[in-house]
Amino acid sequence: MPVAQIDAPSFGALVRVVLDGDYQVYGMIHDIHIDDDGLVRQLVTAEGVEEAIIADNRVNRNVPLEMSVLAVGYKLDGKVSHLLPPRPPLSLDVIYLCTSDEVREFTSSGRFGYFRHLLRATDLPVGELLAAHIQQAGAMHAETGNVEWKNAATQELITLLRDDYAMLMSVLGALGDMG
Amino acid sequence: MSLDFLQVSQQVQQLGEKAVQHQLDLKDKLTQTSELLAERSQDIEKLGQKVLEVAHNYDPTLRCAIPIQEALNDHFPLPDLPEQVTLIAADGSQIFADRHAEVDYCLVNTGAIWMRYGLPDAPKTSIQSQLIFAEEMEGMSDDRLSLQRDMAERVRLLELARQVQAPLITLTDGPLEIWTTTLEEGRVAGEFKKNLEKYLDILHSLRELNATPAGYVDKPGADLMVRLLEVASAKDEDLAQMRTYRPFKGVTDSVLYEYILQPGERSAVFGIQSRSSKPYQNELALHFFYLNVGRPGNPYLARVEIPRWVVDAPTLMDNLHAVLVSQCEMIGARRYPYLLHRAHETAVVSIEDKEQVTQMIVRELHKRGLEVAGQSAKQYNKDVSGTRTRYGT
């Protein structure tokens, strides 16, 4: 996709894949990266790349932009679950960015069960990921007057991480940095 | 592994031995041609006359350079870039007819990209895809399709040239003239003639727009100048065997001019003596120059083909010269005009694209209750064994 389009999905955003009418899988974006291709590598050897050429590469060229998504739950027959999905998405299934309503529905269902999946993923920047998610989802809840969601999410994290002081400090530190 | 590497390695060794001898021969010939070039550099009129005489009396197939007004070893420094100029590049790609495929069709894809120098805006791009099927497939060959592809590029260039702001340069990859290898065969010859007339009209229209059309030949292997020097060195008694008189065979123009042109410099402009360039007359007459787009200590030559009206307009020549060097510098170490590369990238049809088009056609035919012959057993087995390669451009 042209790089100019990357403003839609962001780190920590909730996405969903519709597998069939009443079954969809939810995931959280934990990595976005753009692999430079041969032409870009070639261009950096030029002395000073002109603005028009930079714009061409950002606007016109298809560059391989890859996002990694961690499964965090699913919805079956209208009911949201924070357990791991029974079946994974298939190749070439389309991923949609969740709307504010969908984010509110997923994150207010149950008691933050999906945090478990994030906290288990020790090879990811868990603190940054949780902080980004809580900030985005908290803002969406606040839009409908639910300012308590953010506090409740933070409290749940403190409970889940009570035996892992280092991780707790990492998550709270990241949340604090985001204000 | 399907090669007998033992056999090949012995032949590679022989190749190496021959290459050393060939290199030594070429070095001698290069010295002679360089000396002759310097010696005859001012004989512009005399050499021009001799070329015409040889072509007329002894070898009508003669293909070589014709000096016109600048000395043979002249070299011209890089001019300043124009403040504003529009550069349009077009390139074509195709899906050739494949009798082993499931369905019979061809496709020509034309990519174009244009930018305005002096503005920071991103270049604009366009793609035109033309499916060729049914009665249009009658007598289709790779050559015919290549000709259609070349024509589509040129038609697109004119369409865009009419829309953009002047002054403007249009760029295609390869020689400026259109070409087909089966020129002599009746049916193709007729079609080629029709296309040639259309192309000459396009060139006339570009002339009316005061555009600068150029054909960019990367890594040129031609010996147009070397052949001119062979004509120059031929004595009267050699003229009858001019076709086989090749004392400097193997030396290419680019090697010859590598020693003359500094980075950014262009050579003198020459006309082209050849049978295929004859239809390009007067202001459309084909000319060329060599351009060193390399860096100090690392020369890299391109041949640039232009029509006569550009040669006669110093500003158009300077703008083209400056823009081409600037384009090559944009892309970094491996010098080639940025916009031409992007035109290619825009046009290129991948093997996946081809598969998709094939499947679209198959689905359409099935939807209408029609039988599809299916791919040949040969193609099926090739696919299964995974020997297919990327689709050519």
Coordinates of C-alpha atoms in Angstrom, one line a residue:
Chain A
M1 CA 0.0 0.0 0.0
P2 CA 1.2 3.6 -0.6
V3 CA 2.9 4.8 2.6
A4 CA 0.5 7.8 2.7
Q5 CA -2.3 5.4 3.6
I6 CA -0.6 4.1 6.8
D7 CA -2.4 6.7 9.0
A8 CA -5.4 4.3 9.5
P9 CA -4.2 1.4 11.6
S10 CA -1.8 2.1 14.4
F11 CA 0.3 0.3 17.0
G12 CA -2.1 -1.0 19.7
A13 CA -5.2 -0.8 17.6
L14 CA -7.9 -3.5 17.7
V15 CA -8.6 -5.2 14.4
R16 CA -11.0 -8.0 13.4
V17 CA -11.2 -10.6 10.7
V18 CA -14.7 -11.9 9.7
L19 CA -14.4 -15.6 9.0
D20 CA -18.1 -16.1 8.4
G21 CA -21.2 -14.2 9.2
D22 CA -21.4 -14.9 12.9
Y23 CA -17.8 -15.7 13.7
Q24 CA -15.0 -13.1 13.8
V25 CA -11.6 -13.0 15.4
Y26 CA -10.1 -10.0 17.2
G27 CA -6.5 -9.1 17.3
M28 CA -4.2 -6.3 18.4
I29 CA -1.6 -4.7 16.2
H30 CA 1.8 -5.1 17.9
D31 CA 4.2 -4.4 15.1
I32 CA 4.1 -2.3 11.9
H33 CA 7.1 -2.1 9.7
I34 CA 7.9 -1.0 6.1
D35 CA 10.5 -3.1 4.3
D36 CA 12.5 -0.9 2.0
D37 CA 12.7 -2.4 -1.5
G38 CA 15.6 -2.4 -4.0
L39 CA 14.8 1.0 -5.5
V40 CA 14.7 2.7 -2.1
R41 CA 18.1 1.2 -1.2
Q42 CA 19.4 2.4 -4.5
L43 CA 18.0 5.9 -3.9
V44 CA 19.8 6.4 -0.7
T45 CA 23.1 6.1 -2.5
A46 CA 22.2 9.3 -4.5
E47 CA 23.4 12.6 -3.3
G48 CA 20.4 14.2 -1.8
V49 CA 17.0 12.8 -2.8
E50 CA 14.7 15.4 -4.2
E51 CA 11.4 16.1 -2.6
A52 CA 9.5 15.0 -5.7
I53 CA 11.2 11.6 -5.6
I54 CA 10.5 11.2 -1.9
A55 CA 6.9 12.1 -2.6
D56 CA 6.7 9.6 -5.5
N57 CA 8.0 6.8 -3.3
R58 CA 5.5 7.7 -0.5
V59 CA 2.4 8.4 -2.6
N60 CA 2.7 6.4 -5.8
R61 CA 4.7 3.3 -5.1
N62 CA 3.4 0.1 -3.5
V63 CA 5.8 -0.7 -0.7
P64 CA 5.6 -3.8 1.4
L65 CA 4.1 -2.6 4.7
E66 CA 3.7 -5.5 7.2
M67 CA 1.6 -5.5 10.4
S68 CA 1.7 -8.2 13.0
V69 CA -1.4 -9.0 14.9
L70 CA -1.8 -10.9 18.2
A71 CA -5.1 -12.8 18.6
V72 CA -6.9 -11.5 21.7
G73 CA -10.4 -13.0 21.4
Y74 CA -13.4 -13.7 19.2
K75 CA -17.1 -13.2 18.7
L76 CA -19.4 -16.1 18.0
D77 CA -23.2 -15.9 17.7
G78 CA -23.1 -12.3 18.9
K79 CA -21.2 -13.1 22.1
V80 CA -17.7 -11.7 22.7
S81 CA -15.1 -14.0 24.3
H82 CA -11.6 -13.1 25.6
L83 CA -10.4 -16.7 25.1
L84 CA -8.2 -17.5 22.2
P85 CA -10.2 -18.1 19.0
P86 CA -11.1 -21.7 18.2
R87 CA -10.0 -21.4 14.6
P88 CA -7.4 -19.0 13.1
P89 CA -8.1 -16.7 10.2
L90 CA -7.3 -18.2 6.8
S91 CA -4.8 -16.8 4.3
L92 CA -6.0 -13.7 2.4
D93 CA -8.8 -13.1 4.9
V94 CA -9.5 -9.3 5.0
I95 CA -8.6 -7.5 8.2
Y96 CA -10.8 -4.6 9.3
L97 CA -9.8 -1.8 11.8
C98 CA -12.4 -1.9 14.6
T99 CA -14.7 1.1 14.9
S100 CA -15.1 2.9 18.2
D101 CA -18.3 1.0 18.9
E102 CA -16.6 -2.3 18.2
V103 CA -13.7 -1.4 20.4
R104 CA -16.1 -0.4 23.3
E105 CA -18.0 -3.6 22.8
F106 CA -14.9 -5.9 22.9
T107 CA -13.1 -4.1 25.7
S108 CA -16.1 -3.8 28.0
S109 CA -17.1 -7.4 27.7
G110 CA -16.1 -9.5 30.7
R111 CA -13.2 -8.4 32.9
F112 CA -10.2 -7.7 30.7
G113 CA -9.6 -11.3 30.0
Y114 CA -7.7 -10.5 26.9
F115 CA -4.9 -8.8 28.9
R116 CA -3.7 -12.4 29.7
H117 CA -2.7 -12.9 26.0
L118 CA -0.8 -9.7 25.9
L119 CA 1.0 -10.3 29.2
R120 CA 2.1 -13.7 28.0
A121 CA 3.7 -12.4 24.9
T122 CA 7.0 -11.7 26.5
D123 CA 8.8 -11.2 23.2
L124 CA 6.7 -8.1 22.5
P125 CA 7.0 -4.6 24.0
V126 CA 4.2 -5.4 26.3
G127 CA 4.4 -2.2 28.4
E128 CA 4.2 0.0 25.3
L129 CA 1.5 -2.1 23.7
L130 CA -0.8 -2.1 26.7
A131 CA -0.2 1.6 27.2
A132 CA -1.1 2.4 23.6
H133 CA -4.2 0.2 23.8
I134 CA -5.4 1.6 27.1
Q135 CA -5.0 5.1 25.8
Q136 CA -6.8 4.5 22.5
A137 CA -9.6 2.4 24.1
G138 CA -9.9 4.8 27.1
A139 CA -10.5 7.7 24.7
M140 CA -13.2 5.8 22.9
H141 CA -15.0 5.0 26.1
A142 CA -14.6 8.6 27.3
E143 CA -16.4 9.7 24.1
T144 CA -19.6 8.0 25.5
G145 CA -19.0 9.3 29.0
N146 CA -17.4 6.2 30.4
V147 CA -14.3 7.8 32.0
E148 CA -14.0 4.9 34.5
W149 CA -12.9 2.3 31.9
K150 CA -9.3 3.5 31.9
N151 CA -9.1 3.4 35.7
A152 CA -10.6 -0.1 35.8
A153 CA -8.2 -1.3 33.1
T154 CA -5.2 0.1 35.0
Q155 CA -6.5 -1.5 38.2
E156 CA -6.8 -4.8 36.5
L157 CA -3.3 -4.6 35.3
I158 CA -2.0 -3.8 38.7
T159 CA -3.8 -6.9 40.0
L160 CA -2.5 -9.2 37.2
L161 CA 1.0 -8.0 37.6
R162 CA 1.2 -7.9 41.4
D163 CA 3.8 -10.6 41.4
D164 CA 5.8 -9.1 38.5
Y165 CA 7.1 -5.8 39.8
A166 CA 9.4 -5.2 36.8
M167 CA 6.6 -5.6 34.3
L168 CA 4.2 -3.6 36.3
M169 CA 6.6 -0.7 36.5
S170 CA 7.2 -1.0 32.8
V171 CA 3.5 -0.9 32.0
L172 CA 2.7 1.9 34.5
G173 CA 5.7 3.9 33.3
A174 CA 4.5 3.7 29.7
L175 CA 1.0 4.7 30.7
G176 CA 2.4 7.6 32.7
D177 CA 4.4 8.7 29.6
M178 CA 1.3 8.8 27.6
G179 CA -0.4 10.9 30.2
Chain B
M1 CA 20.4 -30.5 -11.1
S2 CA 20.1 -30.8 -14.8
L3 CA 23.5 -29.5 -15.9
D4 CA 26.7 -31.5 -16.4
F5 CA 28.9 -29.1 -14.5
L6 CA 32.0 -31.1 -15.3
Q7 CA 31.4 -30.5 -19.1
V8 CA 30.4 -26.8 -18.5
S9 CA 33.5 -26.1 -16.3
Q10 CA 35.8 -27.3 -19.1
Q11 CA 34.1 -25.0 -21.5
V12 CA 34.2 -22.1 -19.1
Q13 CA 37.9 -22.6 -18.9
Q14 CA 38.1 -22.4 -22.7
L15 CA 35.9 -19.3 -22.7
G16 CA 38.3 -17.6 -20.2
E17 CA 41.3 -18.4 -22.4
K18 CA 39.6 -17.0 -25.5
A19 CA 38.5 -13.9 -23.6
V20 CA 42.1 -13.0 -22.7
Q21 CA 43.1 -13.1 -26.4
H22 CA 40.0 -11.3 -27.4
Q23 CA 40.7 -8.6 -24.9
L24 CA 44.2 -8.1 -26.2
D25 CA 42.9 -7.9 -29.8
L26 CA 40.3 -5.3 -28.8
K27 CA 42.9 -3.2 -27.0
D28 CA 44.9 -2.9 -30.2
K29 CA 41.8 -2.1 -32.2
L30 CA 40.7 0.4 -29.7
T31 CA 44.0 2.2 -29.9
Q32 CA 43.7 2.3 -33.7
T33 CA 40.1 3.6 -33.7
S34 CA 40.9 6.2 -31.0
E35 CA 43.8 7.5 -33.2
L36 CA 41.7 7.5 -36.3
L37 CA 38.9 9.3 -34.5
A38 CA 41.3 12.1 -33.5
E39 CA 42.9 12.2 -36.9
R40 CA 39.7 12.4 -38.9
S41 CA 37.7 14.4 -36.3
Q42 CA 37.4 17.5 -38.5
D43 CA 36.6 15.7 -41.8
I44 CA 32.9 16.2 -41.2
E45 CA 31.8 16.9 -44.8
K46 CA 34.1 14.5 -46.5
L47 CA 33.1 11.6 -44.2
G48 CA 29.5 12.3 -44.6
Q49 CA 29.9 12.2 -48.4
K50 CA 31.8 9.0 -48.3
V51 CA 29.1 7.3 -46.1
L52 CA 26.4 8.3 -48.6
E53 CA 28.5 7.0 -51.5
V54 CA 29.2 3.7 -49.9
A55 CA 25.6 3.2 -49.0
H56 CA 24.5 4.2 -52.5
N57 CA 27.1 2.3 -54.5
Y58 CA 28.4 -0.6 -52.5
D59 CA 26.4 -1.5 -49.4
P60 CA 22.8 -0.4 -49.0
T61 CA 22.6 -2.2 -45.7
L62 CA 25.3 0.0 -44.2
R63 CA 24.4 1.1 -40.7
C64 CA 26.7 3.8 -39.3
A65 CA 26.9 7.3 -37.9
I66 CA 26.9 10.4 -40.2
P67 CA 28.8 13.4 -38.9
I68 CA 26.7 16.5 -39.3
Q69 CA 28.2 19.7 -37.8
E70 CA 30.3 18.9 -34.7
A71 CA 33.7 17.3 -34.7
L72 CA 33.8 13.6 -34.2
N73 CA 35.6 13.9 -30.8
D74 CA 33.8 17.0 -29.6
H75 CA 32.5 16.8 -26.0
F76 CA 30.1 19.2 -24.4
P77 CA 29.9 20.0 -20.7
L78 CA 26.8 19.5 -18.6
P79 CA 24.5 22.5 -19.0
D80 CA 22.4 24.0 -16.2
L81 CA 19.0 22.4 -15.5
P82 CA 16.1 24.4 -16.9
E83 CA 14.0 26.1 -14.2
Q84 CA 10.9 24.3 -15.3
V85 CA 10.4 21.5 -17.7
T86 CA 7.9 18.6 -17.8
L87 CA 9.4 15.1 -18.2
I88 CA 7.1 12.3 -19.3
A89 CA 8.3 8.7 -19.5
A90 CA 6.3 5.7 -20.9
D91 CA 7.1 2.0 -20.9
G92 CA 5.2 -1.0 -22.0
S93 CA 4.9 -4.6 -20.9
Q94 CA 2.8 -7.4 -22.3
I95 CA 1.4 -10.9 -21.9
F96 CA 2.4 -12.8 -25.0
A97 CA 0.0 -15.3 -26.6
D98 CA 0.7 -18.7 -25.2
R99 CA -0.8 -21.7 -27.0
H100 CA -0.2 -23.9 -24.0
A101 CA -2.3 -21.7 -21.8
E102 CA -5.9 -22.3 -20.8
V103 CA -7.3 -19.4 -23.0
D104 CA -6.0 -17.5 -26.0
Y105 CA -5.4 -13.9 -25.4
C106 CA -2.7 -11.2 -25.2
L107 CA -2.4 -8.1 -23.2
V108 CA -0.5 -4.8 -23.6
N109 CA 0.1 -2.7 -20.5
T110 CA 1.3 0.8 -20.8
G111 CA 2.7 2.6 -17.8
A112 CA 3.4 6.4 -17.9
I113 CA 4.7 8.8 -15.3
W114 CA 5.3 12.5 -15.5
M115 CA 6.8 15.2 -13.3
R116 CA 7.4 18.9 -13.4
Y117 CA 11.0 19.9 -12.7
G118 CA 11.2 22.8 -10.3
L119 CA 8.1 21.6 -8.2
P120 CA 8.2 19.3 -5.2
D121 CA 5.0 17.5 -6.2
A122 CA 5.0 13.7 -6.5
P123 CA 5.0 12.6 -10.2
K124 CA 1.7 11.5 -11.6
T125 CA 1.2 8.0 -13.0
S126 CA -1.2 6.2 -15.3
I127 CA -1.7 2.6 -16.5
Q128 CA -3.6 1.6 -19.6
S129 CA -4.3 -2.1 -20.0
Q130 CA -5.5 -3.4 -23.4
L131 CA -6.8 -7.0 -23.7
I132 CA -6.4 -8.5 -27.2
F133 CA -8.7 -11.4 -28.0
A134 CA -11.0 -13.0 -30.6
E135 CA -10.3 -11.9 -34.2
E136 CA -7.5 -9.6 -33.0
M137 CA -5.6 -12.8 -32.2
E138 CA -5.5 -13.9 -35.8
G139 CA -1.8 -14.2 -36.9
M140 CA -0.6 -12.8 -33.6
S141 CA 3.1 -13.2 -32.9
D142 CA 5.5 -12.0 -30.3
D143 CA 6.8 -9.5 -32.9
R144 CA 3.4 -8.1 -33.7
L145 CA 2.5 -7.7 -30.0
S146 CA 5.9 -6.0 -29.3
L147 CA 5.1 -3.6 -32.1
Q148 CA 1.6 -2.9 -30.6
R149 CA 3.2 -2.4 -27.2
D150 CA 5.7 0.1 -28.7
M151 CA 3.0 2.0 -30.5
A152 CA 0.8 2.1 -27.3
E153 CA 3.7 3.8 -25.5
R154 CA 4.1 6.4 -28.1
V155 CA 0.4 7.1 -28.5
R156 CA 0.2 7.5 -24.7
L157 CA 3.2 9.9 -24.7
L158 CA 1.4 12.1 -27.3
E159 CA -1.8 12.1 -25.3
L160 CA 0.0 13.2 -22.2
A161 CA 2.2 15.7 -24.1
R162 CA -1.0 17.5 -25.1
Q163 CA -2.1 17.8 -21.5
V164 CA 1.0 18.9 -19.7
Q165 CA 2.7 22.2 -19.4
A166 CA 5.5 23.0 -21.9
P167 CA 8.4 22.9 -22.3
L168 CA 8.4 19.1 -22.2
I169 CA 10.6 16.1 -22.8
T170 CA 9.2 12.6 -23.6
L171 CA 11.3 9.6 -22.9
T172 CA 11.1 5.9 -24.0
D173 CA 13.5 3.1 -23.3
G174 CA 15.5 2.0 -26.4
P175 CA 15.9 3.5 -29.8
L176 CA 13.5 6.2 -31.0
E177 CA 12.5 4.4 -34.1
I178 CA 10.0 1.6 -34.0
W179 CA 11.2 -1.8 -35.1
T180 CA 10.2 -5.3 -36.0
T181 CA 12.5 -8.2 -36.9
T182 CA 10.0 -9.6 -39.4
L183 CA 9.9 -6.5 -41.5
E184 CA 10.2 -8.4 -44.8
E185 CA 7.2 -10.7 -44.4
G186 CA 4.2 -9.5 -46.3
R187 CA 1.4 -9.3 -43.7
V188 CA 3.7 -7.9 -40.9
A189 CA 5.3 -5.5 -43.4
G190 CA 1.9 -4.1 -44.2
E191 CA 1.0 -3.7 -40.6
F192 CA 4.4 -2.3 -39.8
K193 CA 4.0 0.3 -42.5
K194 CA 0.7 1.4 -41.1
N195 CA 2.1 1.7 -37.7
L196 CA 5.1 3.5 -39.0
E197 CA 2.9 6.1 -40.7
K198 CA 1.0 6.5 -37.5
Y199 CA 4.2 7.0 -35.6
L200 CA 5.5 9.6 -38.0
D201 CA 2.3 11.5 -37.4
I202 CA 2.9 11.3 -33.7
L203 CA 6.4 12.7 -34.2
H204 CA 4.9 15.5 -36.3
S205 CA 2.4 16.3 -33.6
L206 CA 5.2 16.3 -31.0
R207 CA 7.1 18.7 -33.3
E208 CA 4.1 21.0 -33.3
L209 CA 4.1 21.0 -29.5
N210 CA 7.9 21.8 -29.6
A211 CA 8.4 18.7 -27.4
T212 CA 11.7 16.9 -27.1
P213 CA 11.2 13.2 -27.7
A214 CA 14.2 11.0 -26.8
G215 CA 15.0 7.3 -26.9
Y216 CA 17.3 6.3 -24.1
V217 CA 19.6 3.3 -24.9
D218 CA 21.2 2.0 -21.7
K219 CA 24.5 0.1 -22.0
P220 CA 24.6 0.6 -25.8
G221 CA 26.4 -2.2 -27.7
A222 CA 26.2 -0.4 -31.0
D223 CA 29.2 0.4 -33.3
L224 CA 27.7 3.2 -35.4
M225 CA 30.8 5.4 -34.8
V226 CA 33.2 2.5 -35.2
R227 CA 31.6 1.6 -38.5
L228 CA 32.0 5.2 -39.6
L229 CA 35.7 4.9 -38.9
E230 CA 35.8 1.7 -40.9
V231 CA 34.3 3.5 -43.8
A232 CA 36.8 6.3 -43.2
S233 CA 39.7 3.9 -43.2
A234 CA 38.5 1.9 -46.3
K235 CA 40.6 2.4 -49.4
D236 CA 38.9 2.5 -52.9
E237 CA 39.7 -1.2 -53.4
D238 CA 38.0 -2.1 -50.1
L239 CA 34.7 -0.5 -51.0
A240 CA 33.4 -3.3 -53.1
Q241 CA 33.6 -5.6 -50.0
M242 CA 32.4 -3.0 -47.6
R243 CA 29.9 -5.4 -46.0
T244 CA 32.6 -7.6 -44.8
Y245 CA 35.3 -5.0 -44.4
R246 CA 35.4 -4.9 -40.5
P247 CA 39.0 -4.1 -39.4
F248 CA 37.7 -2.8 -36.0
K249 CA 35.1 -5.5 -35.4
G250 CA 34.4 -6.0 -31.7
V251 CA 35.0 -2.4 -30.6
T252 CA 31.9 -0.6 -29.5
D253 CA 31.1 3.1 -29.5
S254 CA 30.7 3.2 -25.8
V255 CA 34.2 1.9 -25.2
L256 CA 35.5 4.4 -27.7
Y257 CA 33.8 7.4 -26.0
E258 CA 34.5 6.3 -22.4
Y259 CA 37.9 7.9 -22.9
I260 CA 36.6 11.1 -24.5
L261 CA 33.6 12.0 -22.3
Q262 CA 34.0 13.2 -18.8
P263 CA 31.1 12.6 -16.3
G264 CA 28.0 14.6 -17.4
E265 CA 29.4 15.4 -20.9
R266 CA 27.7 14.5 -24.2
S267 CA 29.4 13.7 -27.5
A268 CA 28.8 15.4 -30.8
V269 CA 25.5 14.7 -32.4
F270 CA 25.4 12.4 -35.4
G271 CA 22.9 11.3 -38.0
I272 CA 22.1 7.6 -38.6
Q273 CA 22.7 5.9 -41.9
S274 CA 20.5 2.8 -42.1
R275 CA 17.8 1.4 -44.2
S276 CA 15.3 1.3 -41.3
S277 CA 15.8 5.0 -40.5
K278 CA 15.1 6.2 -44.1
P279 CA 11.4 6.9 -43.4
Y280 CA 12.4 9.5 -40.8
Q281 CA 13.0 12.4 -43.1
N282 CA 13.8 16.1 -42.7
E283 CA 12.9 17.4 -39.3
L284 CA 12.1 13.8 -38.1
A285 CA 15.5 12.5 -39.2
L286 CA 17.0 10.3 -36.5
H287 CA 20.1 11.5 -34.7
F288 CA 22.0 10.4 -31.6
F289 CA 24.7 11.3 -29.2
Y290 CA 26.5 9.5 -26.4
L291 CA 26.2 10.7 -22.8
N292 CA 28.4 9.8 -19.9
V293 CA 26.0 9.5 -16.9
G294 CA 28.7 7.9 -14.8
R295 CA 30.9 9.3 -12.0
P296 CA 34.6 10.3 -12.0
G297 CA 36.6 7.2 -12.5
N298 CA 33.5 5.2 -13.3
P299 CA 32.2 6.2 -16.7
Y300 CA 28.8 4.8 -17.8
L301 CA 27.6 5.6 -21.3
A302 CA 24.1 5.8 -22.8
R303 CA 23.1 6.5 -26.3
V304 CA 20.3 9.1 -26.7
E305 CA 18.3 9.2 -29.9
I306 CA 16.5 12.4 -31.0
P307 CA 14.9 13.8 -34.1
R308 CA 16.4 16.5 -36.2
W309 CA 14.3 19.4 -34.9
V310 CA 15.8 18.9 -31.4
V311 CA 19.3 18.9 -32.8
D312 CA 18.6 22.3 -34.5
A313 CA 17.4 23.8 -31.2
P314 CA 20.3 24.4 -28.8
T315 CA 17.9 25.0 -25.8
L316 CA 16.0 21.8 -26.4
M317 CA 19.4 19.9 -26.6
D318 CA 20.7 21.5 -23.4
N319 CA 17.5 20.9 -21.5
L320 CA 17.5 17.2 -22.5
H321 CA 21.2 16.8 -21.7
A322 CA 20.8 18.4 -18.3
V323 CA 17.6 16.5 -17.4
L324 CA 18.9 13.1 -18.4
V325 CA 22.0 13.5 -16.3
S326 CA 19.9 14.8 -13.4
Q327 CA 17.5 11.8 -13.8
C328 CA 20.4 9.4 -13.7
E329 CA 21.9 11.0 -10.6
M330 CA 18.5 10.7 -8.8
I331 CA 18.6 6.9 -8.8
G332 CA 21.9 6.6 -7.1
A333 CA 24.8 4.3 -7.9
R334 CA 23.4 2.4 -11.0
R335 CA 22.7 5.3 -13.3
Y336 CA 19.5 5.1 -15.3
P337 CA 16.8 7.8 -15.7
Y338 CA 14.6 7.6 -12.6
L339 CA 11.4 8.2 -14.4
L340 CA 12.1 5.6 -17.0
H341 CA 12.6 3.0 -14.3
R342 CA 9.4 4.1 -12.7
A343 CA 7.5 3.8 -16.0
H344 CA 8.8 0.3 -16.3
E345 CA 7.8 -0.4 -12.7
T346 CA 4.4 1.0 -13.4
A347 CA 3.9 -1.1 -16.5
V348 CA 5.4 -4.4 -15.6
V349 CA 3.1 -7.4 -15.8
S350 CA 4.1 -10.1 -13.3
I351 CA 3.4 -13.8 -13.6
E352 CA 0.9 -13.4 -10.8
D353 CA -0.9 -10.7 -12.8
K354 CA -0.9 -13.0 -15.8
E355 CA -2.4 -15.8 -13.8
Q356 CA -5.1 -13.5 -12.5
V357 CA -6.1 -12.3 -15.9
T358 CA -6.2 -15.9 -17.2
Q359 CA -8.5 -16.9 -14.3
M360 CA -10.7 -13.9 -14.9
I361 CA -11.2 -14.9 -18.5
V362 CA -11.8 -18.6 -17.5
R363 CA -14.4 -17.5 -15.0
E364 CA -16.2 -15.3 -17.5
L365 CA -16.3 -18.1 -20.0
H366 CA -17.6 -20.6 -17.5
K367 CA -20.2 -18.1 -16.3
R368 CA -21.5 -18.0 -19.9
G369 CA -21.6 -21.8 -20.1
L370 CA -18.7 -22.0 -22.5
E371 CA -16.1 -24.7 -22.5
V372 CA -12.5 -23.8 -21.8
A373 CA -9.9 -25.9 -23.5
G374 CA -7.6 -26.0 -20.5
Q375 CA -3.8 -25.7 -20.5
S376 CA -1.7 -28.2 -22.5
A377 CA -0.4 -31.3 -20.8
K378 CA 3.1 -29.8 -21.4
Q379 CA 2.3 -26.6 -19.5
Y380 CA 0.5 -28.5 -16.7
N381 CA 3.6 -30.7 -16.1
K382 CA 5.9 -27.7 -16.2
D383 CA 3.7 -26.0 -13.6
V384 CA 3.6 -29.0 -11.4
S385 CA 7.4 -29.4 -11.4
G386 CA 7.8 -25.7 -10.5
T387 CA 10.0 -24.7 -13.4
R388 CA 8.2 -21.6 -14.4
T389 CA 10.0 -18.3 -14.1
R390 CA 9.0 -14.7 -13.7
Y391 CA 7.0 -13.5 -16.7
G392 CA 9.2 -11.5 -19.1
T393 CA 8.7 -7.8 -19.9

